[in-house]
PDB file of C-alpha atoms in Angstrom:
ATOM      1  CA  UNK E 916      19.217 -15.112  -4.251  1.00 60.00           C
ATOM      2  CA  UNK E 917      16.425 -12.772  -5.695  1.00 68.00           C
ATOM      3  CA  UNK E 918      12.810 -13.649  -5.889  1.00 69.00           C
ATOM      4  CA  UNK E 919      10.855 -11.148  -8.302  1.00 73.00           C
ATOM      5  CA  UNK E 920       7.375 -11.100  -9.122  1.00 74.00           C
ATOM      6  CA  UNK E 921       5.521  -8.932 -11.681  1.00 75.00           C
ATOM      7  CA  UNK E 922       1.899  -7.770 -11.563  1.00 74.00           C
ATOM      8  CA  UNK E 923       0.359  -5.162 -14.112  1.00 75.00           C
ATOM      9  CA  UNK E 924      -1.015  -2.098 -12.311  1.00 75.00           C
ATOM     10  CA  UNK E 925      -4.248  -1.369 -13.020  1.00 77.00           C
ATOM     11  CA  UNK E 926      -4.962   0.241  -9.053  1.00 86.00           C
ATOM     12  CA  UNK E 927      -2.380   0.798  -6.650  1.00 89.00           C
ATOM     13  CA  UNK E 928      -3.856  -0.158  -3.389  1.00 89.00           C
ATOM     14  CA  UNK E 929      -2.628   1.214  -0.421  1.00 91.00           C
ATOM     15  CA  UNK E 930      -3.343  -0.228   3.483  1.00 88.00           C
ATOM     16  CA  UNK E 931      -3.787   2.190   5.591  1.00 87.00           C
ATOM     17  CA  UNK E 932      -2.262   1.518   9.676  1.00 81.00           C
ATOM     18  CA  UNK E 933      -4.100   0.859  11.985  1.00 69.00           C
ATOM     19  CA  UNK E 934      -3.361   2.589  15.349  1.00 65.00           C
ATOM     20  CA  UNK E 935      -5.122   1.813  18.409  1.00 54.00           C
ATOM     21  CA  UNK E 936      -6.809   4.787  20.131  1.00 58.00           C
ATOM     22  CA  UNK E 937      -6.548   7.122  16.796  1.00 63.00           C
ATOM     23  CA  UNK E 938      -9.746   9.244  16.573  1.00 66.00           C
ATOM     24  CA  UNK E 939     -12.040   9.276  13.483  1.00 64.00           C
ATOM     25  CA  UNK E 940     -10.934  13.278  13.190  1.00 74.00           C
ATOM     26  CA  UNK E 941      -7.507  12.714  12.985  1.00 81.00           C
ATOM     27  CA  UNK E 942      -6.038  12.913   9.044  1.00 87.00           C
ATOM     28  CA  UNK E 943      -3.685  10.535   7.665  1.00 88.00           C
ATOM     29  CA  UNK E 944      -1.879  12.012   4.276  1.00 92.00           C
ATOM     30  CA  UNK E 945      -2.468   9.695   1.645  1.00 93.00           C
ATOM     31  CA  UNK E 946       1.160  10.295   0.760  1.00 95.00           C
ATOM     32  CA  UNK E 947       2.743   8.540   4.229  1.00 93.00           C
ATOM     33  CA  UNK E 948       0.788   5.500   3.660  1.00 92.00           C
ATOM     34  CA  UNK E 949       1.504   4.974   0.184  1.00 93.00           C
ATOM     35  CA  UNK E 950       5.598   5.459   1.336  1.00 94.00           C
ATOM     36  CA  UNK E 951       4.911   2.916   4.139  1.00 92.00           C
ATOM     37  CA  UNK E 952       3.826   0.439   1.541  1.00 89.00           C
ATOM     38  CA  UNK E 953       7.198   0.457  -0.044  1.00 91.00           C
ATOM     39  CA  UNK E 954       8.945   0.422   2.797  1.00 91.00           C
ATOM     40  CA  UNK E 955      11.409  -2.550   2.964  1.00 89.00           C
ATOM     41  CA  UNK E 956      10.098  -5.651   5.900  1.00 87.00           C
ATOM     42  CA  UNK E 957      12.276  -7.803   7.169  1.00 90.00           C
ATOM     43  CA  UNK E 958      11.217 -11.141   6.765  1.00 90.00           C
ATOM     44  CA  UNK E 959      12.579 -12.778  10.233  1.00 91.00           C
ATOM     45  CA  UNK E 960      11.821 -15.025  13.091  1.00 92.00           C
ATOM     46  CA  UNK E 961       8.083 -16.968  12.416  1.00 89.00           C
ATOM     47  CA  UNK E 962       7.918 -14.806   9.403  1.00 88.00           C
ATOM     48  CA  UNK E 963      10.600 -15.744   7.470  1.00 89.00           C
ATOM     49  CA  UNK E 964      10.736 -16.661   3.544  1.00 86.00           C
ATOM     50  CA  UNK E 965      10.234 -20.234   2.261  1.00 86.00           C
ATOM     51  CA  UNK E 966      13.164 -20.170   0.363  1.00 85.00           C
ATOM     52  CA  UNK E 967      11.802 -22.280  -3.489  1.00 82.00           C
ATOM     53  CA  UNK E 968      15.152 -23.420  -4.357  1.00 85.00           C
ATOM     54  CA  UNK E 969      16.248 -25.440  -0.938  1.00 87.00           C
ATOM     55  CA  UNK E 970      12.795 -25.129   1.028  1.00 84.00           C
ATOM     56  CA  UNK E 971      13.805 -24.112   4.332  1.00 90.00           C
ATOM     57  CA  UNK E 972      12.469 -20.892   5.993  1.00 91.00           C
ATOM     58  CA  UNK E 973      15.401 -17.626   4.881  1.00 89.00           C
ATOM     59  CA  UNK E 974      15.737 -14.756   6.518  1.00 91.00           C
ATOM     60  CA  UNK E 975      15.266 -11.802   3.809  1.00 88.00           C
ATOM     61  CA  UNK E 976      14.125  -8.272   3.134  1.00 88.00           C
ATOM     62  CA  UNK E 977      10.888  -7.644   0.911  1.00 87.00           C
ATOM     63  CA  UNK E 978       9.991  -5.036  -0.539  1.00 86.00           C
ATOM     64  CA  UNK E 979       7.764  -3.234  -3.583  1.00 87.00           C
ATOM     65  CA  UNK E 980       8.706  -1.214  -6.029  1.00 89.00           C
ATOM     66  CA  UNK E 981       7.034   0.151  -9.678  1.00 89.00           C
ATOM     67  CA  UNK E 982       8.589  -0.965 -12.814  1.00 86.00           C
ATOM     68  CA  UNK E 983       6.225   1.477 -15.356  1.00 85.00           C
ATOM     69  CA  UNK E 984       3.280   3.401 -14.211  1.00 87.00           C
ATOM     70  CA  UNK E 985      -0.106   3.761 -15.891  1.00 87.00           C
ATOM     71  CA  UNK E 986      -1.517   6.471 -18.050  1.00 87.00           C
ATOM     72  CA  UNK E 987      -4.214   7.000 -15.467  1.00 89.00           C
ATOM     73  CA  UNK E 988      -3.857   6.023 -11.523  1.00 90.00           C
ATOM     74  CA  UNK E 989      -6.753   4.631  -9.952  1.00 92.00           C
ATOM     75  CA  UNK E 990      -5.979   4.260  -5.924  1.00 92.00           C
ATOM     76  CA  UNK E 991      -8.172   1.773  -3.779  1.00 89.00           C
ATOM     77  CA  UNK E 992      -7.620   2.706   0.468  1.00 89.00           C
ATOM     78  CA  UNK E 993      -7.840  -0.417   2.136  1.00 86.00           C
ATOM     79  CA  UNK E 994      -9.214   0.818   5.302  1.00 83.00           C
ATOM     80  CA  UNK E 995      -9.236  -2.412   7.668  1.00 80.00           C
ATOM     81  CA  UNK E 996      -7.524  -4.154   9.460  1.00 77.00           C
ATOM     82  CA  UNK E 997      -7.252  -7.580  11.821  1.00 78.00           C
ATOM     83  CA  UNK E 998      -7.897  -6.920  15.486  1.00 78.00           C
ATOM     84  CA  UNK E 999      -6.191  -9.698  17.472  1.00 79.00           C
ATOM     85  CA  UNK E1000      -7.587  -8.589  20.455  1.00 85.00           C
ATOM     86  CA  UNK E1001     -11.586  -9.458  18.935  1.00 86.00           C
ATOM     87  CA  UNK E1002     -10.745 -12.113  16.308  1.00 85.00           C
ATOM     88  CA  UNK E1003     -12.248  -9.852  13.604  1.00 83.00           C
ATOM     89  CA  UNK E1004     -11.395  -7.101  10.739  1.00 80.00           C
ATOM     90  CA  UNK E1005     -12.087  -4.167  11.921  1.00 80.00           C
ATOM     91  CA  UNK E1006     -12.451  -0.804   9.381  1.00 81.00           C
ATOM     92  CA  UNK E1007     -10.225   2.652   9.330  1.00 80.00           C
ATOM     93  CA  UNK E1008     -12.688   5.048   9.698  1.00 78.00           C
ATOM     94  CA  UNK E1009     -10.282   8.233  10.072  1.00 79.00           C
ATOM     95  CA  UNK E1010     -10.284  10.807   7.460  1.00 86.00           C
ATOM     96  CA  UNK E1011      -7.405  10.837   4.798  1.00 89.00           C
ATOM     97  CA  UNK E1012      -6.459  13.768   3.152  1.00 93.00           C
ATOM     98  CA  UNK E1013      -4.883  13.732  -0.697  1.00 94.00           C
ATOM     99  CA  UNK E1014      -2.958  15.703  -2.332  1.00 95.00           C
ATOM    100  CA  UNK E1015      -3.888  17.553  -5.732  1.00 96.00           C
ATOM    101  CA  UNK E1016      -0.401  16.379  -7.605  1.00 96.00           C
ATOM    102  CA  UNK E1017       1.315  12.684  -6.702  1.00 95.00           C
ATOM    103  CA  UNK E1018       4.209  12.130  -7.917  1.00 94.00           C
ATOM    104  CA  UNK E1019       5.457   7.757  -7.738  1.00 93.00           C
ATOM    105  CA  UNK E1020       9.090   8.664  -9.139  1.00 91.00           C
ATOM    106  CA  UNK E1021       9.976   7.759  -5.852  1.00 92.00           C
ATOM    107  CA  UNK E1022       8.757   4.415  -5.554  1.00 92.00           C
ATOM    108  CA  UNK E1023      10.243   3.058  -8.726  1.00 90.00           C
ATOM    109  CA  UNK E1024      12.442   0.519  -9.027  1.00 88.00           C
ATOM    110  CA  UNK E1025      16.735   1.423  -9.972  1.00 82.00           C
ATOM    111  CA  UNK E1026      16.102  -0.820 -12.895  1.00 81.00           C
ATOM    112  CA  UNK E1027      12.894   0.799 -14.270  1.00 78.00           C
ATOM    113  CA  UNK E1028      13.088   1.340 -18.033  1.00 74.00           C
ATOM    114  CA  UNK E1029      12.040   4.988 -19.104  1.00 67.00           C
ATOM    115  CA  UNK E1030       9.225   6.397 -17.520  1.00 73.00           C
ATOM    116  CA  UNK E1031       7.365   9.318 -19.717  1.00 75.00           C
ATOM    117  CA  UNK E1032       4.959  10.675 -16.600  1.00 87.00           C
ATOM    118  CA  UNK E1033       5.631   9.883 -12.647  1.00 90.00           C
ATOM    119  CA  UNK E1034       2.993  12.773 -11.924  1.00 93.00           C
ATOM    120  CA  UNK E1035      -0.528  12.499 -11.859  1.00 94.00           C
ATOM    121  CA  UNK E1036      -3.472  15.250 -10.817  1.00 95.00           C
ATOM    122  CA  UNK E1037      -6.364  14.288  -8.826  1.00 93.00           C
ATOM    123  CA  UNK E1038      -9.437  13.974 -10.475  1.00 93.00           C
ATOM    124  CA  UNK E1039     -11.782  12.701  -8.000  1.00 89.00           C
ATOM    125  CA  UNK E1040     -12.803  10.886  -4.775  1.00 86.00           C
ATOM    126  CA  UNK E1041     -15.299   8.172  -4.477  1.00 83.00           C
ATOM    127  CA  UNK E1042     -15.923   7.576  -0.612  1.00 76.00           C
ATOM    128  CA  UNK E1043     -18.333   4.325   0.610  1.00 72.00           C
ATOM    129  CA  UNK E1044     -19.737   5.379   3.879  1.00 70.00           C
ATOM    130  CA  UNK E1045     -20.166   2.967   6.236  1.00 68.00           C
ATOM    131  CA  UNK E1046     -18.625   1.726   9.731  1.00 64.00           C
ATOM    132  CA  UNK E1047     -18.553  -1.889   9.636  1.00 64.00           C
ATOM    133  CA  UNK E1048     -15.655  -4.229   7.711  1.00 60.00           C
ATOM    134  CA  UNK E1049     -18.787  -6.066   6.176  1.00 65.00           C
ATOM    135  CA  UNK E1050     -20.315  -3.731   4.096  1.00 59.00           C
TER     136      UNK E1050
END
């Protein structure tokens, strides 16, 4: 079966990866890790789906995808991230670079209804300075 789930988008937020050992002057395109949030996960092993209909753990793929878009975009960078290693959230503190045009036509859904506008143009960046997950 098919479990679906609708939110209304009023910011797309997008996780950046963590990688152990990347510098603070390496650049991560905005662009690869808003396509690695729509990638499809397998939902296996100790991570599997509760199944609602018979309530026993399902294998299954999840993934996202946009039904409409908004008339404006506002993206939010989640920039942390759970160290196992320390037992605490840790922040991304690399730089990401964005581009001037985005276009989300590829991250909408086969079934969308029409879509007017899949392209947006940057307008700004807000940036909150600081190194520590708690601020």
């Amino acid at each position: 079966g098919v479990s679906q789930r609708s939110e209304t988008l009023c910011e797309l937020r997008v996780r950046l990866r963590g990688r152990p050992g990347r510098s603070a002057g390496e650049v991560t395109a905005l662009e690869g890790e808003l396509a690695a949030g729509f990638d499809t996960e397998q939902l296996t092993g100790d991570n599997r789906y509760a199944c609602q209909v018979c309530g026993s753990p399902q294998e299954a793929n999840c993934r996202n995808a946009l039904q409409a878009v908004p008339p404006l975009l506002h993206i939010v960078l989640d920039r942390f991230h759970w160290d196992g290693c320390s037992g605490e959230h840790k922040k991304l503190c690399h730089k990401v670079s964005y581009p001037e045009t985005l276009d989300l036509a590829p991250f909408l859904d086969r079934t969308a209804k029409e879509v007017h506008a899949t392209k947006f143009e940057l307008i700004g960046v807000l940036e909150h300075h600081s190194r520590s997950a708690d601020s």
